[in-house]
Short mmCIF file of C-alpha atoms and ligand atoms in Angstrom, two decimals:
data_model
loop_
_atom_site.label_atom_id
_atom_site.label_comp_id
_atom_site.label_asym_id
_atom_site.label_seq_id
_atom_site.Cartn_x
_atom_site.Cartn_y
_atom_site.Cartn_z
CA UNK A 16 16.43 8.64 -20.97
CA UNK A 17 15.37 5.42 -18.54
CA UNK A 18 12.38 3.62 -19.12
CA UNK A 19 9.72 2.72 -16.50
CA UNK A 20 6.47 1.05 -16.19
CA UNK A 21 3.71 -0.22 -13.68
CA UNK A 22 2.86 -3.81 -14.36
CA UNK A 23 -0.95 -4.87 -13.76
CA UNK A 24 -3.99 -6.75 -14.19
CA UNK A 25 -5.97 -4.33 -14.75
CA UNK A 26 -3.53 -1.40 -15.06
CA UNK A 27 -5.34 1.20 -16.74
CA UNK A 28 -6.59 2.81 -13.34
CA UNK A 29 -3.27 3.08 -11.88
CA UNK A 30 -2.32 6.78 -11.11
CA UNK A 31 1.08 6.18 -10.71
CA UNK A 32 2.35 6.94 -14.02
CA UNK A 33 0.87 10.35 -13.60
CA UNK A 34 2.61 10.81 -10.36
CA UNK A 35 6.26 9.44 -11.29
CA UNK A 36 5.88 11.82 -14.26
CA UNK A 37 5.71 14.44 -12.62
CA UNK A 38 8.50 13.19 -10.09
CA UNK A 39 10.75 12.53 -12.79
CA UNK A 40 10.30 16.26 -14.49
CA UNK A 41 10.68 17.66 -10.97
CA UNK A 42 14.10 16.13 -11.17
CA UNK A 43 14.25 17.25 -14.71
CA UNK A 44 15.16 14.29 -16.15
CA UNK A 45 13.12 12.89 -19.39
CA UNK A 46 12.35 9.47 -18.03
CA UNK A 47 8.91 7.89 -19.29
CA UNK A 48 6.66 6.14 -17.37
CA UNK A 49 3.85 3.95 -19.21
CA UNK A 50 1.34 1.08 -17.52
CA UNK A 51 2.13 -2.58 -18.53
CA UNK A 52 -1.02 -4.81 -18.46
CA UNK A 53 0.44 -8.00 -17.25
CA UNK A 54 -1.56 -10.96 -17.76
CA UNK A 55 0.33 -14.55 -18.27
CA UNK A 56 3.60 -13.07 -20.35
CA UNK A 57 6.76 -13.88 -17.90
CA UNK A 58 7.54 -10.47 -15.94
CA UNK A 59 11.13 -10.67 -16.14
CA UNK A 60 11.67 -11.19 -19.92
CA UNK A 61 8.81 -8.49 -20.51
CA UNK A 62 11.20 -6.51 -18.18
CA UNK A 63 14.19 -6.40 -19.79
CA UNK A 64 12.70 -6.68 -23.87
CA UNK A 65 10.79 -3.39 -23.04
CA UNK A 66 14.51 -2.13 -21.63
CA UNK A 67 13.16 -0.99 -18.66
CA UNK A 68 15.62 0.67 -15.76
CA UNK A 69 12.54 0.04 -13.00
CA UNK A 70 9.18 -0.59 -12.85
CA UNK A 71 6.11 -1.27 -10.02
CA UNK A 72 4.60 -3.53 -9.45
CA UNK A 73 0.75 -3.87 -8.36
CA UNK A 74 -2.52 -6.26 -7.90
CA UNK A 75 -2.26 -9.44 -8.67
CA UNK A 76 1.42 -9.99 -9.36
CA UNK A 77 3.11 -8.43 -6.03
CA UNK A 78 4.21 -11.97 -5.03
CA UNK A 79 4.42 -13.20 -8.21
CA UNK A 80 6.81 -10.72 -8.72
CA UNK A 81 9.07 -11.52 -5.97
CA UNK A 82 9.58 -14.94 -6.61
CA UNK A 83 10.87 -13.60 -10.21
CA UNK A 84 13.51 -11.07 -8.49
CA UNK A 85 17.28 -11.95 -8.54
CA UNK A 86 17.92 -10.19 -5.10
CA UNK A 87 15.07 -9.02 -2.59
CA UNK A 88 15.91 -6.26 -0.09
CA UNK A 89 14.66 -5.46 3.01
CA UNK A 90 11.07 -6.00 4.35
CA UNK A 91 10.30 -7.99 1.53
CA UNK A 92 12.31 -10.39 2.18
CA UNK A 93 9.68 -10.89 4.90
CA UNK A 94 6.62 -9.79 3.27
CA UNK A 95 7.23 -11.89 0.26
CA UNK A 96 5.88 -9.93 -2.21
CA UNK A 97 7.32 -6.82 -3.66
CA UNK A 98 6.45 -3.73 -5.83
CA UNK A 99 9.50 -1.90 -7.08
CA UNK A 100 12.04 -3.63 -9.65
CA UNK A 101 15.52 -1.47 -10.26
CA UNK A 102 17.35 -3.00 -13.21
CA UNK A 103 21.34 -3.66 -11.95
CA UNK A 104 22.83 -5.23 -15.08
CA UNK A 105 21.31 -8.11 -16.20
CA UNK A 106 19.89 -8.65 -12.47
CA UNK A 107 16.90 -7.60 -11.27
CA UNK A 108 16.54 -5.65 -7.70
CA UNK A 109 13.28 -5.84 -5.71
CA UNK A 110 11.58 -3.74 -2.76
CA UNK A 111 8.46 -3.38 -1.04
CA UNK A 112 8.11 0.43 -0.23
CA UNK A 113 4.58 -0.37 0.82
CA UNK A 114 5.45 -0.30 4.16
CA UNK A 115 7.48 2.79 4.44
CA UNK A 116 4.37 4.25 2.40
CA UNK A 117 1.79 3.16 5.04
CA UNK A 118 4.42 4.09 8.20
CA UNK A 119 4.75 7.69 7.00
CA UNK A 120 0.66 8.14 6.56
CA UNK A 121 -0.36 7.40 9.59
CA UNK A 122 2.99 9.40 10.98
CA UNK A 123 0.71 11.97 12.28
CA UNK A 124 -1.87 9.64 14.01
CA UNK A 125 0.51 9.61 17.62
CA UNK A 126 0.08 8.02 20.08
CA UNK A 127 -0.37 5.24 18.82
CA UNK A 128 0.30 1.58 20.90
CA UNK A 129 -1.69 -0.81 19.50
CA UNK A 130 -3.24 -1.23 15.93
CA UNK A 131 -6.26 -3.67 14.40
CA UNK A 132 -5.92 -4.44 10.68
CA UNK A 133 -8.80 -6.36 9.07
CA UNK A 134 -7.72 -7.79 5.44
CA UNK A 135 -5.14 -10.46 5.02
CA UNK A 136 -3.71 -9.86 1.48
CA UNK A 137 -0.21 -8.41 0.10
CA UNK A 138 -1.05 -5.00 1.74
CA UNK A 139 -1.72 -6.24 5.06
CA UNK A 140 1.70 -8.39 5.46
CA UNK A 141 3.45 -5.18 4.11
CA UNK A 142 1.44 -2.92 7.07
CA UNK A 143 1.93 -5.81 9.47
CA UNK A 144 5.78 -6.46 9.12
CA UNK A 145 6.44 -2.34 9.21
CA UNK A 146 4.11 -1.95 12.23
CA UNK A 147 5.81 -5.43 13.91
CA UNK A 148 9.37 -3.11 13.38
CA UNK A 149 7.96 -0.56 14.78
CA UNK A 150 7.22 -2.36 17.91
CA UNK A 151 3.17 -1.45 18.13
CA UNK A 152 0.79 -4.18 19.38
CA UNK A 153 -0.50 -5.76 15.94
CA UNK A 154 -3.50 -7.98 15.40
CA UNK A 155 -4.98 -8.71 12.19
CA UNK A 156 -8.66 -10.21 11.53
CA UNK A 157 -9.52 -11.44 8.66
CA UNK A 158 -13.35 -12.85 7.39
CA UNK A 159 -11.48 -16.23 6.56
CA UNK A 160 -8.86 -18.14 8.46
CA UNK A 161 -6.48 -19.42 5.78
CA UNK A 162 -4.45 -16.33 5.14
CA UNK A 163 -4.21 -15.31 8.93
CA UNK A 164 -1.43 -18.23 8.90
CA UNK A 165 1.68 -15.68 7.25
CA UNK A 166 0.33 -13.60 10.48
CA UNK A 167 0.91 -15.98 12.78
CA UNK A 168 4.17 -17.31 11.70
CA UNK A 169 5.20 -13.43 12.09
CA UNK A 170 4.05 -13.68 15.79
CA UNK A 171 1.43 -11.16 15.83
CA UNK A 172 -2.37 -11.68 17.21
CA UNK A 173 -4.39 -13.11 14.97
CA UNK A 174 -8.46 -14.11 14.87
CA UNK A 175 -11.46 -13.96 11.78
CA UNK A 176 -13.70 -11.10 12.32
CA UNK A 177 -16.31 -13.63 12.81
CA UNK A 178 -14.62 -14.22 16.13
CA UNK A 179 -12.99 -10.93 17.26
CA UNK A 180 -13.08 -9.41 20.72
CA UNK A 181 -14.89 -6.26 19.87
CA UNK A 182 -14.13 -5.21 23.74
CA UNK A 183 -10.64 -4.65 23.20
CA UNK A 184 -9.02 -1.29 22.72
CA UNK A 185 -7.27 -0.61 19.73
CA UNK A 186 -5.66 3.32 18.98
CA UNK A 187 -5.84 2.97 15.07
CA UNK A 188 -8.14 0.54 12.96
CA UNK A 189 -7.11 -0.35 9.44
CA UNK A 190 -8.73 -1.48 6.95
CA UNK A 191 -6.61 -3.21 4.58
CA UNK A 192 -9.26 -5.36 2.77
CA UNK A 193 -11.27 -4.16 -0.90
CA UNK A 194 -14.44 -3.97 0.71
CA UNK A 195 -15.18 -0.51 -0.27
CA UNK A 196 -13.58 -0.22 -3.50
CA UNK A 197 -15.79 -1.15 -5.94
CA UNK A 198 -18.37 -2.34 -3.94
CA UNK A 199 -20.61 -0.39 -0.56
CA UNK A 200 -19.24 -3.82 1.85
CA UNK A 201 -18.02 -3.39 5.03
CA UNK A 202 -14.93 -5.23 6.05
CA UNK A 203 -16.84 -6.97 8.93
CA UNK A 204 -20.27 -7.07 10.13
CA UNK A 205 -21.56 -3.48 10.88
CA UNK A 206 -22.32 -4.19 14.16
CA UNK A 207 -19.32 -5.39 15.25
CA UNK A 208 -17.03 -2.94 13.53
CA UNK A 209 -19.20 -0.16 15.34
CA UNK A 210 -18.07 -1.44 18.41
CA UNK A 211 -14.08 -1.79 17.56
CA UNK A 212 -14.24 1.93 16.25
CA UNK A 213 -16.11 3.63 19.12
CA UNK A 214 -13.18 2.66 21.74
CA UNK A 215 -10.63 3.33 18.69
CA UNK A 216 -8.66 6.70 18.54
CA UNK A 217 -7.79 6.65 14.25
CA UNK A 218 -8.95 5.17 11.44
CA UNK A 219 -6.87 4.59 8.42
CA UNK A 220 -8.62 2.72 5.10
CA UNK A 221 -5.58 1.56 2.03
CA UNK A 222 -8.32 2.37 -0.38
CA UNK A 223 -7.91 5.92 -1.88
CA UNK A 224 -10.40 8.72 -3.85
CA UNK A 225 -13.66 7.28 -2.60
CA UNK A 226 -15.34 7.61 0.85
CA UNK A 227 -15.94 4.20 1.50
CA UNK A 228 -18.77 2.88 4.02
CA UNK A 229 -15.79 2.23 6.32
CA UNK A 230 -14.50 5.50 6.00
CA UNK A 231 -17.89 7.29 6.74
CA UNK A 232 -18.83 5.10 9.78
CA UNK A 233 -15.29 6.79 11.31
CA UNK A 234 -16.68 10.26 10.42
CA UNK A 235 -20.10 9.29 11.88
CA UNK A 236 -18.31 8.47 14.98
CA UNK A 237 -15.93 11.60 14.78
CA UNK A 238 -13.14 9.94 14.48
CA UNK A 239 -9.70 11.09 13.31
CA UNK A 240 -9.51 9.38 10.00
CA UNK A 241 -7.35 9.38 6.53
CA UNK A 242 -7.85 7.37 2.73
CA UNK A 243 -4.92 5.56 1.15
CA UNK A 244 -3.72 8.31 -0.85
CA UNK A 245 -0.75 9.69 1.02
CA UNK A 246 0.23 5.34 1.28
CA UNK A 247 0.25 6.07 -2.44
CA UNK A 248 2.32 8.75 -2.54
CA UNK A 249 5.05 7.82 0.11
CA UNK A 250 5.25 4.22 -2.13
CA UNK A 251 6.04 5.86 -4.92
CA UNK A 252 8.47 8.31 -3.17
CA UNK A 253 10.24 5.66 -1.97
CA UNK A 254 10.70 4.18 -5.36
CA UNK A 255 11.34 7.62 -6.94
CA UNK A 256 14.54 7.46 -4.20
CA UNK A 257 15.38 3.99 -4.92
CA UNK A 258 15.71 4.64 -9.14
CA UNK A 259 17.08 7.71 -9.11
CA UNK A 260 19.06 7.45 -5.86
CA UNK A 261 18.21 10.39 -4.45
CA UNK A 262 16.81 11.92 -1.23
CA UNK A 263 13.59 12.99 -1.87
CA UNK A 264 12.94 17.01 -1.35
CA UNK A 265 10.09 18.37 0.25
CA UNK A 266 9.44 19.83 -3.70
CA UNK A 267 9.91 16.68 -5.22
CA UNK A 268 7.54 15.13 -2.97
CA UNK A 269 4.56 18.41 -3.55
CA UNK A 270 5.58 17.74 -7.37
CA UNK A 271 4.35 14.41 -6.79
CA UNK A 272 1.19 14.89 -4.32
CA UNK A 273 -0.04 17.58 -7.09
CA UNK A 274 0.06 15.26 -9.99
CA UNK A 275 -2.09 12.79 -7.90
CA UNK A 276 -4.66 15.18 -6.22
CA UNK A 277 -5.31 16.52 -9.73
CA UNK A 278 -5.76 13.50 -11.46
CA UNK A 279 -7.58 12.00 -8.55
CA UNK A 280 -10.34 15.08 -8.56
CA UNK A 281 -8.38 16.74 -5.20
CA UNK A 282 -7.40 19.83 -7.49
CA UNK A 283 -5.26 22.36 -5.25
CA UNK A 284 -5.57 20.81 -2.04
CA UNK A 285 -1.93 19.70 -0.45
P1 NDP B 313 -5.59 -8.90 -1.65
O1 NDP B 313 -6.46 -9.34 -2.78
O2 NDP B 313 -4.23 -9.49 -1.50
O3 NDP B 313 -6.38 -9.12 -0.26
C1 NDP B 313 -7.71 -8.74 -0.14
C2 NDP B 313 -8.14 -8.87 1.32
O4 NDP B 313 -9.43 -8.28 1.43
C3 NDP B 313 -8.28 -10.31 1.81
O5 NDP B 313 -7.92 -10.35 3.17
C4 NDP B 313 -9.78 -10.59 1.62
O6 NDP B 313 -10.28 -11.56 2.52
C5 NDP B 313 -10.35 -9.24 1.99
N1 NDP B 313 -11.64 -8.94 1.40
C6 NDP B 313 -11.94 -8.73 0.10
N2 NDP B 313 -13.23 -8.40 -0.05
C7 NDP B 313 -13.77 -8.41 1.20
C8 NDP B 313 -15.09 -8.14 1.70
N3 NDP B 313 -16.10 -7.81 0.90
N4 NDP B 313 -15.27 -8.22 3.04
C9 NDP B 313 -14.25 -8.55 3.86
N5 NDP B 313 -13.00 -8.82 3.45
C10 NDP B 313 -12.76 -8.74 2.12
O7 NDP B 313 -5.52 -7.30 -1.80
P2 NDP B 313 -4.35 -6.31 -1.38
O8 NDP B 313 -3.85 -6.67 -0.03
O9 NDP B 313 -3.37 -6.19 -2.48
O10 NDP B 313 -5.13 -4.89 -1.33
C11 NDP B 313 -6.04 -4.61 -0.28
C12 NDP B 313 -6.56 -3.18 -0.44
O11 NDP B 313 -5.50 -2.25 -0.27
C13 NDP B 313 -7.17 -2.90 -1.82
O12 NDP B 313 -8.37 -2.21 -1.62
C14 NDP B 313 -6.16 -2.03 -2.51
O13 NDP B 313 -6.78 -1.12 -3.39
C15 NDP B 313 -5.52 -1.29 -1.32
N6 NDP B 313 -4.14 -0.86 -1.56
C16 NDP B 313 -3.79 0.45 -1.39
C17 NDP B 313 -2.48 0.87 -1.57
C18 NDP B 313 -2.13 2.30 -1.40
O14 NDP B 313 -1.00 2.68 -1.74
N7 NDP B 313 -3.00 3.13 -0.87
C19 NDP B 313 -1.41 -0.07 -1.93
C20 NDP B 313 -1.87 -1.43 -2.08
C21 NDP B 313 -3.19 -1.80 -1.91
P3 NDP B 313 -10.20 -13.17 2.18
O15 NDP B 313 -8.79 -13.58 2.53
O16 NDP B 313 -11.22 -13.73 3.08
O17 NDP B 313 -10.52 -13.31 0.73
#
């Protein structure tokens, strides 16, 4: 039996232990799974006194975390921040599978050439280095200019939403900020994120199991739009692959979906 956790602050929300649960008795093996509230303990020496073979990472210790790693693979090398730890012997491994969870959500929103993503946090420098590797037209606006700086060093367009062109044409809008997750905000002034969506083809919003105001402006203007939750899912699939080095199955991944729908009030839909 391997032991896992979520690390957190605050943790007790997170649905992933539900999900990786159920991933891990798909694959019958008895792995646990607990939430780790995280608060100023050192995540490493937590990591390896609770014996843990992984863990994930989330809000507010994503780059905290990766500065900690040993060895960083892949994207997050780039991204600088990361959200899956695999234990290799006294070393710890760490990946971002944010992006590959955010690139196989919007997988059925095609074609798709160029993409707007308001927010400039860890989620949007995940969604902007996958999207950057996938060769699409990237801009990101953010309400304040400081954190657009990562952006620009990564050579995609950049501007604050104060000051965006709401003329131009983008196929998919983003949002990648919180506005909408505890709160009825938009990301950007009303007004002007009216105008980005009516030229705009699909919406996606990070946030998951709440219609946010963002969300239902893209329904008012019959858009094509999707919530965070299958960005969830394909994160923690990726994980699921990376700890147990495996190929995930189209069962192990329903295994997986279920647990979350039902624990996020979704019951039976897949
Ligand atoms: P960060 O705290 O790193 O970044 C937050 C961003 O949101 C900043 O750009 C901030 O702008 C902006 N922001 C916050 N509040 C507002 C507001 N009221 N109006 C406009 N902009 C605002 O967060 P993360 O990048 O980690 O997470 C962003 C979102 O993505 C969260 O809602 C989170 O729940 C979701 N998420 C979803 C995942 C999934 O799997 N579905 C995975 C990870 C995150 P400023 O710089 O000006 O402060």
């Amino acid at each position: 039996m391997n032991k896992y956790t979520i690390f957190g602050n605050p943790v007790s929300h997170s649905l992933s232990p539900v999900m990786q649960t159920a991933g891990f008795r798909h694959l019958q093996l008895d792995n646990t799974y607990d939430k780790t509230l995280l608060t100023d303990e050192n995540i490493k020496d937590i990591f390896f006194k609770l014996g843990l073979s992984g863990a994930n990472i989330t809000v507010p210790h994503k780059e905290y975390a990766y500065n900690s790693a040993d060895i960083v693979v892949g994207d997050a090398k780039t991204i600088k921040a990361v959200n899956t730890y695999i234990r290799q012997g006294d070393k710890i491994v760490a990946h971002n599978t944010d992006s590959y969870g955010f690139m196989m959500a919007i997988d059925e929103f095609r074609p798709l050439s160029s993409v707007l993503i308001i927010g400039a946090g860890g989620t949007a420098r995940a969604i902007a280095v996958a999207l950057k590797s996938a060769n699409l037209t990237t801009t990101v606006a953010n309400r304040t200019a400081k954190k657009l700086e990562f952006f620009d060093m990564l050579g995609v367009n950049t501007t604050t939403t104060d000051n965006i062109n709401t003329n131009h044409k983008y196929d998919l809008v983003v949002n990648a900020t919180s506005a909408g997750l505890c709160d009825s905000d938009y990301p950007m002034s009303q007004d002007k994120l009216r105008r980005v969506l009516t030229d705009s083809k699909y919406v996606f919003d990070c946030i998951y199991g709440t219609m946010t105001p963002f969300l239902s402006m893209a329904k008012q203007l019959n858009i094509k739009y999707k919530d965070g939750e299958d960005m969830l899912l394909y994160q923690g699939v990726k994980a699921m692959e990376l700890w147990t080095n495996t190929k995930a199955t189209k069962g192990l991944i329903n295994s997986m979906r279920s647990a979350l729908r039902d624990k996020n009030g979704k019951q039976g839909e897949l």
